[in-house]
CSV table of C-alpha atoms in Angstrom, one decimal:
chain,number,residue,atom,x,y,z
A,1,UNK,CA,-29.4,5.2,-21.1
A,2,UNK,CA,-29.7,1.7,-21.7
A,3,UNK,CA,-32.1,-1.0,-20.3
A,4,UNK,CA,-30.4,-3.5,-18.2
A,5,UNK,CA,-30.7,-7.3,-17.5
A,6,UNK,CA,-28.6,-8.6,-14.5
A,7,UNK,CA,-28.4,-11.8,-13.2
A,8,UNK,CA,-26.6,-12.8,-9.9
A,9,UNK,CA,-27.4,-10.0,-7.0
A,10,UNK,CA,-24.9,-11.4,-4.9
A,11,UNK,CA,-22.5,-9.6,-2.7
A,12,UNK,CA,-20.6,-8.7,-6.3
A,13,UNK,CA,-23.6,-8.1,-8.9
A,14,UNK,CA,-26.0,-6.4,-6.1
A,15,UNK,CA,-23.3,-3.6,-5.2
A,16,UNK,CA,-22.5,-3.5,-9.1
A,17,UNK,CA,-26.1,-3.6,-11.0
A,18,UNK,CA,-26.8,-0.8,-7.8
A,19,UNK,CA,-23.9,1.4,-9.5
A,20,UNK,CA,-25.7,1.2,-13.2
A,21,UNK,CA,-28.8,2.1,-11.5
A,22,UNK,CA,-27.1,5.0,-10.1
A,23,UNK,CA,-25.4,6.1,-13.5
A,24,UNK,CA,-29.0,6.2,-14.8
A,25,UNK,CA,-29.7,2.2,-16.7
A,26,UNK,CA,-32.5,0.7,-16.2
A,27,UNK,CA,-32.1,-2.5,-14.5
A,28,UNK,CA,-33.6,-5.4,-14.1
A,29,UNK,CA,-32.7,-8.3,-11.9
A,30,UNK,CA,-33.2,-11.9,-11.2
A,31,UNK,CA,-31.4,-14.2,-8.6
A,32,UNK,CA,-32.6,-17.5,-6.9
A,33,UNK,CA,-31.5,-15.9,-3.5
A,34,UNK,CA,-35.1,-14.0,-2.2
A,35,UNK,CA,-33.0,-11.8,0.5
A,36,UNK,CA,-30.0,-10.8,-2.7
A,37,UNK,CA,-33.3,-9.9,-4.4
A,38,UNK,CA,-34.8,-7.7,-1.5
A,39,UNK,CA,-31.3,-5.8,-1.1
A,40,UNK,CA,-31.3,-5.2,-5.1
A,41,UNK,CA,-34.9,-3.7,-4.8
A,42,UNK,CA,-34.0,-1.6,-2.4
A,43,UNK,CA,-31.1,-0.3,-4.6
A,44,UNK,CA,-33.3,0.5,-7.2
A,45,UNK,CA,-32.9,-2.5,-9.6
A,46,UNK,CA,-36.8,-3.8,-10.8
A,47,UNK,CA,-36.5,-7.6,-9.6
A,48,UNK,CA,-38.1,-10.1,-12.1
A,49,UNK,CA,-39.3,-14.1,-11.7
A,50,UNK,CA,-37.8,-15.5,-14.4
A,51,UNK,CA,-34.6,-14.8,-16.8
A,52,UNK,CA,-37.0,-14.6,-19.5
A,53,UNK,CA,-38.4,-11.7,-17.9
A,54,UNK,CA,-35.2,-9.8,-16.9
A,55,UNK,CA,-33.7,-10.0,-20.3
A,56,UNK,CA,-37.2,-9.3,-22.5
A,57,UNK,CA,-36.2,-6.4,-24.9
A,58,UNK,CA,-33.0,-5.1,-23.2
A,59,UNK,CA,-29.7,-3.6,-24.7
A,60,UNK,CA,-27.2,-6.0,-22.5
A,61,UNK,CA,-27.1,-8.6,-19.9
A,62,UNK,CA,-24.7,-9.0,-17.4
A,63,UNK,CA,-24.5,-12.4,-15.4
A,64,UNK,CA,-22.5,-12.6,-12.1
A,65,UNK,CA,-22.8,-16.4,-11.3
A,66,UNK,CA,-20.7,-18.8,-9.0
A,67,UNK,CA,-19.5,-21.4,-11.1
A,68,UNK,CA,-19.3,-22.7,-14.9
A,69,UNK,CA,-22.3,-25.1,-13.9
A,70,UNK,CA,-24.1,-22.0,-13.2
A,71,UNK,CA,-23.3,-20.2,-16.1
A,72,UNK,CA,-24.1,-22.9,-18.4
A,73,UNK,CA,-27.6,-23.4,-17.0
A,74,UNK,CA,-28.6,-19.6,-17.2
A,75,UNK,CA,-27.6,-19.1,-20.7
A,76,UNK,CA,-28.5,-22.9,-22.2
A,77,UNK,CA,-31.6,-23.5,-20.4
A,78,UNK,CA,-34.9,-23.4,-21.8
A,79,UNK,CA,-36.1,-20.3,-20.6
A,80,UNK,CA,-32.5,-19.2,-20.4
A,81,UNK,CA,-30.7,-15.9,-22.0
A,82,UNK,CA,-29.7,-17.3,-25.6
A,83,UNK,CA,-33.7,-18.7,-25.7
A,84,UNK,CA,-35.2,-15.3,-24.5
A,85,UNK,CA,-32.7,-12.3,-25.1
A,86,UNK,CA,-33.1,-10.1,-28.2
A,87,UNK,CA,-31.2,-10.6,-30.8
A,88,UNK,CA,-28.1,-8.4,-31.3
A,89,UNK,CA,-28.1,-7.8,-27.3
A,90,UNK,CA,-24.8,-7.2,-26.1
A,91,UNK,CA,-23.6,-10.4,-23.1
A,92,UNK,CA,-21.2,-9.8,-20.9
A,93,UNK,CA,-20.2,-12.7,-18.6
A,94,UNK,CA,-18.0,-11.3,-15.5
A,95,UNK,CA,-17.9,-14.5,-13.4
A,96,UNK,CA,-14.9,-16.8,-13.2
A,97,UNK,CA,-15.4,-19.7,-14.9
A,98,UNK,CA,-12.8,-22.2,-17.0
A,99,UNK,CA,-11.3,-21.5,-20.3
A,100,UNK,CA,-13.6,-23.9,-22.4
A,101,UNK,CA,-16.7,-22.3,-20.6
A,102,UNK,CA,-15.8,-19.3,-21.8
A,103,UNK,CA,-14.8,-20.5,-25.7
A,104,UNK,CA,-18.5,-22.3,-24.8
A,105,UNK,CA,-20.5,-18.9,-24.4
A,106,UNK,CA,-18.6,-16.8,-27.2
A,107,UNK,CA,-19.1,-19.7,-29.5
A,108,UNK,CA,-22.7,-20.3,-28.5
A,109,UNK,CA,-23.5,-16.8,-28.1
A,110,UNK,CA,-22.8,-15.8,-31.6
A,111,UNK,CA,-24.6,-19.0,-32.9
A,112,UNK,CA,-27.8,-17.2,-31.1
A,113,UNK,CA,-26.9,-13.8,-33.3
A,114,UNK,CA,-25.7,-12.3,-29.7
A,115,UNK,CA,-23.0,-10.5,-28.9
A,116,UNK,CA,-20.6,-11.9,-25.9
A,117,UNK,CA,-18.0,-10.5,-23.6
A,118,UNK,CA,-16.2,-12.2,-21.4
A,119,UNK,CA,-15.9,-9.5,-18.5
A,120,UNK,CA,-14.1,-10.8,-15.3
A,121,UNK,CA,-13.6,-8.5,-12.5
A,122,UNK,CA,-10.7,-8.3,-10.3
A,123,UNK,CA,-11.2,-5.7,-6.9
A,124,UNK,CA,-13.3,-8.2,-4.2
A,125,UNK,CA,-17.0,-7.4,-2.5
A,126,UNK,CA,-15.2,-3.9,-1.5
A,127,UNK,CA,-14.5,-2.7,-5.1
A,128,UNK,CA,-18.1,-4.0,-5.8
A,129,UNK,CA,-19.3,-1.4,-3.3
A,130,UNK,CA,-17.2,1.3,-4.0
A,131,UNK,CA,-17.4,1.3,-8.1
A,132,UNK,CA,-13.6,0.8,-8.0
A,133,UNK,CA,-13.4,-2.9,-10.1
A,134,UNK,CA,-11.0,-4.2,-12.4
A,135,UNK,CA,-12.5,-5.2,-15.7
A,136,UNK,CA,-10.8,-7.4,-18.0
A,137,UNK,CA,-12.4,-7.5,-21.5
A,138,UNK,CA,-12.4,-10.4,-24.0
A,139,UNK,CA,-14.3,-10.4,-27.5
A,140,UNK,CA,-14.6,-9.0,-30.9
A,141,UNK,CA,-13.7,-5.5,-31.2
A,142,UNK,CA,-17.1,-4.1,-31.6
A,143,UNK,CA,-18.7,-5.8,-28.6
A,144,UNK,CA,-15.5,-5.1,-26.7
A,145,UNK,CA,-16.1,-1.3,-27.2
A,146,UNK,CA,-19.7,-1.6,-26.5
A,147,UNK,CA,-18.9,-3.2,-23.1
A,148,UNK,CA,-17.1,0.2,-22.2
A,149,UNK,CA,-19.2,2.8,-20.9
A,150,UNK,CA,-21.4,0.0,-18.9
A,151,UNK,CA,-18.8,-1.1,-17.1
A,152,UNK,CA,-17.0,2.1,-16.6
A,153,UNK,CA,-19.1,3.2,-13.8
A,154,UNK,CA,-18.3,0.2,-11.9
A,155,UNK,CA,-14.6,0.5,-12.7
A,156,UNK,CA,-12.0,2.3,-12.0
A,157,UNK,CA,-9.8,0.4,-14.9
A,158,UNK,CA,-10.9,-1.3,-17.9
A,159,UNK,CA,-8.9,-3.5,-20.0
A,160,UNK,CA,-9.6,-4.6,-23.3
A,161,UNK,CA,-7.3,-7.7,-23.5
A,162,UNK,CA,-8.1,-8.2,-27.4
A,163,UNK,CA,-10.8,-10.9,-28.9
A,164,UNK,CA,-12.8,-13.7,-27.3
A,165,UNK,CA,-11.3,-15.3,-23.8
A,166,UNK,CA,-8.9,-13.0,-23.5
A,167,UNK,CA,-10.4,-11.2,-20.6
A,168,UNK,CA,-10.8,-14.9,-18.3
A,169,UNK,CA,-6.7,-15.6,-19.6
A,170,UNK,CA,-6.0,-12.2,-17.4
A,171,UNK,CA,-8.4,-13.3,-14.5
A,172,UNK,CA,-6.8,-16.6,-14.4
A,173,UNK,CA,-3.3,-15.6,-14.8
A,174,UNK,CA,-4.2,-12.9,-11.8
A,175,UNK,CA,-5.6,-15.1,-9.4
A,176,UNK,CA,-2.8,-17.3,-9.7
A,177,UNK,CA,-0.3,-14.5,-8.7
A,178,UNK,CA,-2.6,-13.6,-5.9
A,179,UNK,CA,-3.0,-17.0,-4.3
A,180,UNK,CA,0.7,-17.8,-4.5
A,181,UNK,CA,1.7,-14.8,-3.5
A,182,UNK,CA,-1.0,-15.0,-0.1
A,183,UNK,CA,1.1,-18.2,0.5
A,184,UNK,CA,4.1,-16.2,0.8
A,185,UNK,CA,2.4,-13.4,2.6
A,186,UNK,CA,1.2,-16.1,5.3
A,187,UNK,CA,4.5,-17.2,5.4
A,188,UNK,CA,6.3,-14.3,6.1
A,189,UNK,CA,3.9,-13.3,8.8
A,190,UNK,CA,4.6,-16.3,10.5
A,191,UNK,CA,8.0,-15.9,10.4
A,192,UNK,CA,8.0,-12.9,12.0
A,193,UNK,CA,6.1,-13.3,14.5
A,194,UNK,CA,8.2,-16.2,15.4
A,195,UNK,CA,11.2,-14.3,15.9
A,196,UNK,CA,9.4,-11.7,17.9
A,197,UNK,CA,8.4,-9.2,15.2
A,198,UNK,CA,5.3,-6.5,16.1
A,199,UNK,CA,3.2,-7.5,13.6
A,200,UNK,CA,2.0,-3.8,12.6
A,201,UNK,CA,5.8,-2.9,12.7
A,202,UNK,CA,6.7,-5.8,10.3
A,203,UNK,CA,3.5,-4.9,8.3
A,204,UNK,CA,5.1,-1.0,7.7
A,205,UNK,CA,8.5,-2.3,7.2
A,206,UNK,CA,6.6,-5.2,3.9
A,207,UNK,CA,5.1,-2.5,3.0
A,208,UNK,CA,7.4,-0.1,2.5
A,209,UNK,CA,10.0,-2.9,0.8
A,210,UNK,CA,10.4,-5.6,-1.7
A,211,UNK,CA,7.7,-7.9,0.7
A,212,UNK,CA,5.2,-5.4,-0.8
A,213,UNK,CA,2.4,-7.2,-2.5
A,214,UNK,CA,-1.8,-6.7,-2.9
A,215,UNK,CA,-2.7,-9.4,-0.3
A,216,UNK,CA,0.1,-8.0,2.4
A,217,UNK,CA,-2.0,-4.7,2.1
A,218,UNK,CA,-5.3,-6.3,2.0
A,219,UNK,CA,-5.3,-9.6,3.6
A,220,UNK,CA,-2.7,-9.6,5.9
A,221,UNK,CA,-3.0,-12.0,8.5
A,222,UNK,CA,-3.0,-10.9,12.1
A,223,UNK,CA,-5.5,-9.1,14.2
A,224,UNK,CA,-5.2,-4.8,13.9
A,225,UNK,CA,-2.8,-4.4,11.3
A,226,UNK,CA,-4.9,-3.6,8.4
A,227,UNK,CA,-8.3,-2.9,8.6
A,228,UNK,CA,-9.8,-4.7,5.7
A,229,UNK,CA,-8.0,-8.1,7.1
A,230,UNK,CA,-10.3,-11.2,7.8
A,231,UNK,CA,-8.6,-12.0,10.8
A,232,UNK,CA,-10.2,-8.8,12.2
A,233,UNK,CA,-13.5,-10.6,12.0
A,234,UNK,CA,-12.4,-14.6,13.1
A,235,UNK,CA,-11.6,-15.2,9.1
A,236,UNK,CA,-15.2,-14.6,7.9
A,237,UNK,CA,-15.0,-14.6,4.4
A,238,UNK,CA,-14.2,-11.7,2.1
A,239,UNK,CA,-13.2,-14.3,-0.6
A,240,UNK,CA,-13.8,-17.6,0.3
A,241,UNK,CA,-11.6,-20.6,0.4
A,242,UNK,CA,-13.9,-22.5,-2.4
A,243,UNK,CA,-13.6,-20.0,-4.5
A,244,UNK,CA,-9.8,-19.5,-4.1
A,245,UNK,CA,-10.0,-23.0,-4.7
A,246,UNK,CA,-11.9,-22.5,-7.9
A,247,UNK,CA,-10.2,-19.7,-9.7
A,248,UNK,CA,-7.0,-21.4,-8.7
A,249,UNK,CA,-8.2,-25.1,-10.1
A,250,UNK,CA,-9.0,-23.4,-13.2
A,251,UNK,CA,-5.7,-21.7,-13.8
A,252,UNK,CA,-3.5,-24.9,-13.1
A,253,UNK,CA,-5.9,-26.6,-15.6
A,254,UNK,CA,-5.0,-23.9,-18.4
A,255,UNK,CA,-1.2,-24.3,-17.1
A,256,UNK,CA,-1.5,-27.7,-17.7
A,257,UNK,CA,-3.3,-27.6,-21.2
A,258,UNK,CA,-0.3,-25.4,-22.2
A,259,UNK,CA,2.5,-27.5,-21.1
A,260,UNK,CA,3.7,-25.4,-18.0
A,261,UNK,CA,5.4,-26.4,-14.8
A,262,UNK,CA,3.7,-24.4,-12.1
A,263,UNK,CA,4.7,-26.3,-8.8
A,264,UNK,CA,3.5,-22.7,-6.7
A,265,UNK,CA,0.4,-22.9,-7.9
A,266,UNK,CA,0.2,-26.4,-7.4
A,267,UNK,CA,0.7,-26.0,-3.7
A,268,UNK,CA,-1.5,-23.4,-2.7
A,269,UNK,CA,-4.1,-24.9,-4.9
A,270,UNK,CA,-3.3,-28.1,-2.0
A,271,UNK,CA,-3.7,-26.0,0.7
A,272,UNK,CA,-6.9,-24.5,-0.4
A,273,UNK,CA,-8.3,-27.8,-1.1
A,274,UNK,CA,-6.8,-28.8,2.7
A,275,UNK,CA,-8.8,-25.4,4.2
A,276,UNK,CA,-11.8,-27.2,2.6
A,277,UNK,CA,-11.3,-30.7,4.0
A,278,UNK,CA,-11.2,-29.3,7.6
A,279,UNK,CA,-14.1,-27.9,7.0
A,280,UNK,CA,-13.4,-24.7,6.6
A,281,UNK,CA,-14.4,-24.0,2.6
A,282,UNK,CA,-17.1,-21.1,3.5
A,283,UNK,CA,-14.2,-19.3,5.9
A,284,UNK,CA,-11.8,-16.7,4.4
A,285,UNK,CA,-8.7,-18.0,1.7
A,286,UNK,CA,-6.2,-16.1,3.6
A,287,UNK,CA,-7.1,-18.7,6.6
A,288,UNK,CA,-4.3,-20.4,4.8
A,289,UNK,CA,-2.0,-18.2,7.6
A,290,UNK,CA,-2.7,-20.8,9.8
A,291,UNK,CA,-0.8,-23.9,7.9
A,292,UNK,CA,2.7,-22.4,8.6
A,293,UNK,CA,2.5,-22.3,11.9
A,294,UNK,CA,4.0,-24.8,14.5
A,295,UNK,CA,0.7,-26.0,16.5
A,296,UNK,CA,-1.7,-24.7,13.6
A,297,UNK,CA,-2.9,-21.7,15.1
A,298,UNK,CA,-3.1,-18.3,14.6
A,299,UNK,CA,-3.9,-15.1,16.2
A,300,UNK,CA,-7.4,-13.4,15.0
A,301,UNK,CA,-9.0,-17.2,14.5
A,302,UNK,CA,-11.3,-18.9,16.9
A,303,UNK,CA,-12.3,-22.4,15.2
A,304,UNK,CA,-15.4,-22.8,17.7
A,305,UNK,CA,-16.9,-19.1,17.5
């Protein structure tokens, strides 16, 4: 078994580090967040005060981190991971972050004589819990197949896209499908309800036909039709519309860097940032539902509670 550094025990990287612990790994955690910290203990991951300490003498570290600004800082500061880690220790990165982050840490990394995977995740805070991610793997071949049985236990698919930013291309490229295709799931609610559709009647019919998608069966937007639906729980968020907005700023920055005409994603990156401007940035991204209809409203969603 190997020893473990983990930093970020957020809702994704406490239910995840908790499955390593599980498998056997010793892990060790460290995250700014005291309560995050107090849940990890209580899963069996040995909190630490410093990165320095997590990552003394381990096999791998995995970071699970908001944004690139927080990525950068835990693996360039001072007392960060390239300044404390072992050399040869295996990185594996699975936050969402921008292309040239990523070519940053690979880059970086192996100027440190470590090993770096970029390792996004694809599955939400319920395929944390149940061990049932989607791993997307980007770097040499060696570290790549390193990265395999650590992950495997918090996966139910791995994918080893080929070498360094690979794996982020595939997040990217994913959470663009996903937000434009919420747009159209939002849509098509709407429109049925306007013309006197049952909402859990038009839900079966979507979901048995060509409507089908991932957010339809996950995210769809009216009260009682699908249990793991935000609007069961006034839009509290499952995925937030900042980081919709993130992941979704990031891929219409790549589009644009490779010369593509992506209007789609253009507009639901819009609306996103529109969710944030009311306010509403710490509130569920398939609040969205709410744009297409005629006085802004929408079952499920009470803006004062």
């Amino acid at each position: 078994m190997a020893v473990i550094g983990w930093i970020g025990l957020g809702h994704m990287g406490g239910p995840m580090s908790a499955h390593l612990v599980a498998t056997g790994h010793e892990v060790r955690g460290f995250d700014l967040d005291e309560a995050a910290c107090l849940v990890a203990a209580e899963r069996g991951v040995r909190v630490c005060e410093s990165i320095a300490e997590t990552v003394a003498g381990v096999d791998a570290v995995f970071t699970s981190l908001p944004r690139n600004e927080h990525v950068r800082e835990v693996y360039a500061a001072a007392g960060g991971v390239w300044a404390t880690a072992p050399a040869g220790a295996l990185l594996l990165d699975t936050s969402t972050v921008d292309m040239e982050t990523s070519r940053w840490c690979h880059a970086e990394s192996a100027a440190h004589d470590l090993r770096f995977v970029d390792a996004p995740i694809s599955g939400g805070i319920a395929g944390a819990m149940r061990g049932t991610l989607t791993f997307m793997l980007g770097g040499d071949p060696d570290a790549v197949a390193a990265a395999h049985p650590l992950v495997e236990p918090m996966a139910a698919h791995v994918f080893d896209l080929g070498g360094p930013t690979l794996g982020i291309a595939a997040k990217l490229a994913n959470n663009l499908m996903l937000f434009v295709s919420l747009l159209g799931v939002a849509e098509g609610a709407a429109l049925a309800a306007s013309l006197g559709l049952d909402p859990a009647r038009f839900h079966e019919v979507a979901s048995a036909s060509s409507g089908d998608s991932w957010p339809l069966r996950t995210w769809y937007p009216a009260p009682g039709v699908v249990e793991t639906s935000p609007a069961n729980r006034n839009f509290d968020a499952t995925f937030s519309a900042a980081l919709a907005e993130k992941d979704l700023s990031f891929a219409v920055a790549a589009g644009e860097a490779s010369g593509l005409h992506i209007p789609a994603a253009e507009l639901a990156l819009e609306q996103f940032r529109r969710l944030e401007s009311e306010g509403y940035a710490g509130k569920d991204a398939s609040l969205v539902a709410k744009y297409p209809t005629a006085d802004g409203t929408i079952p499920g969603f009470d803006p004062s509670a």
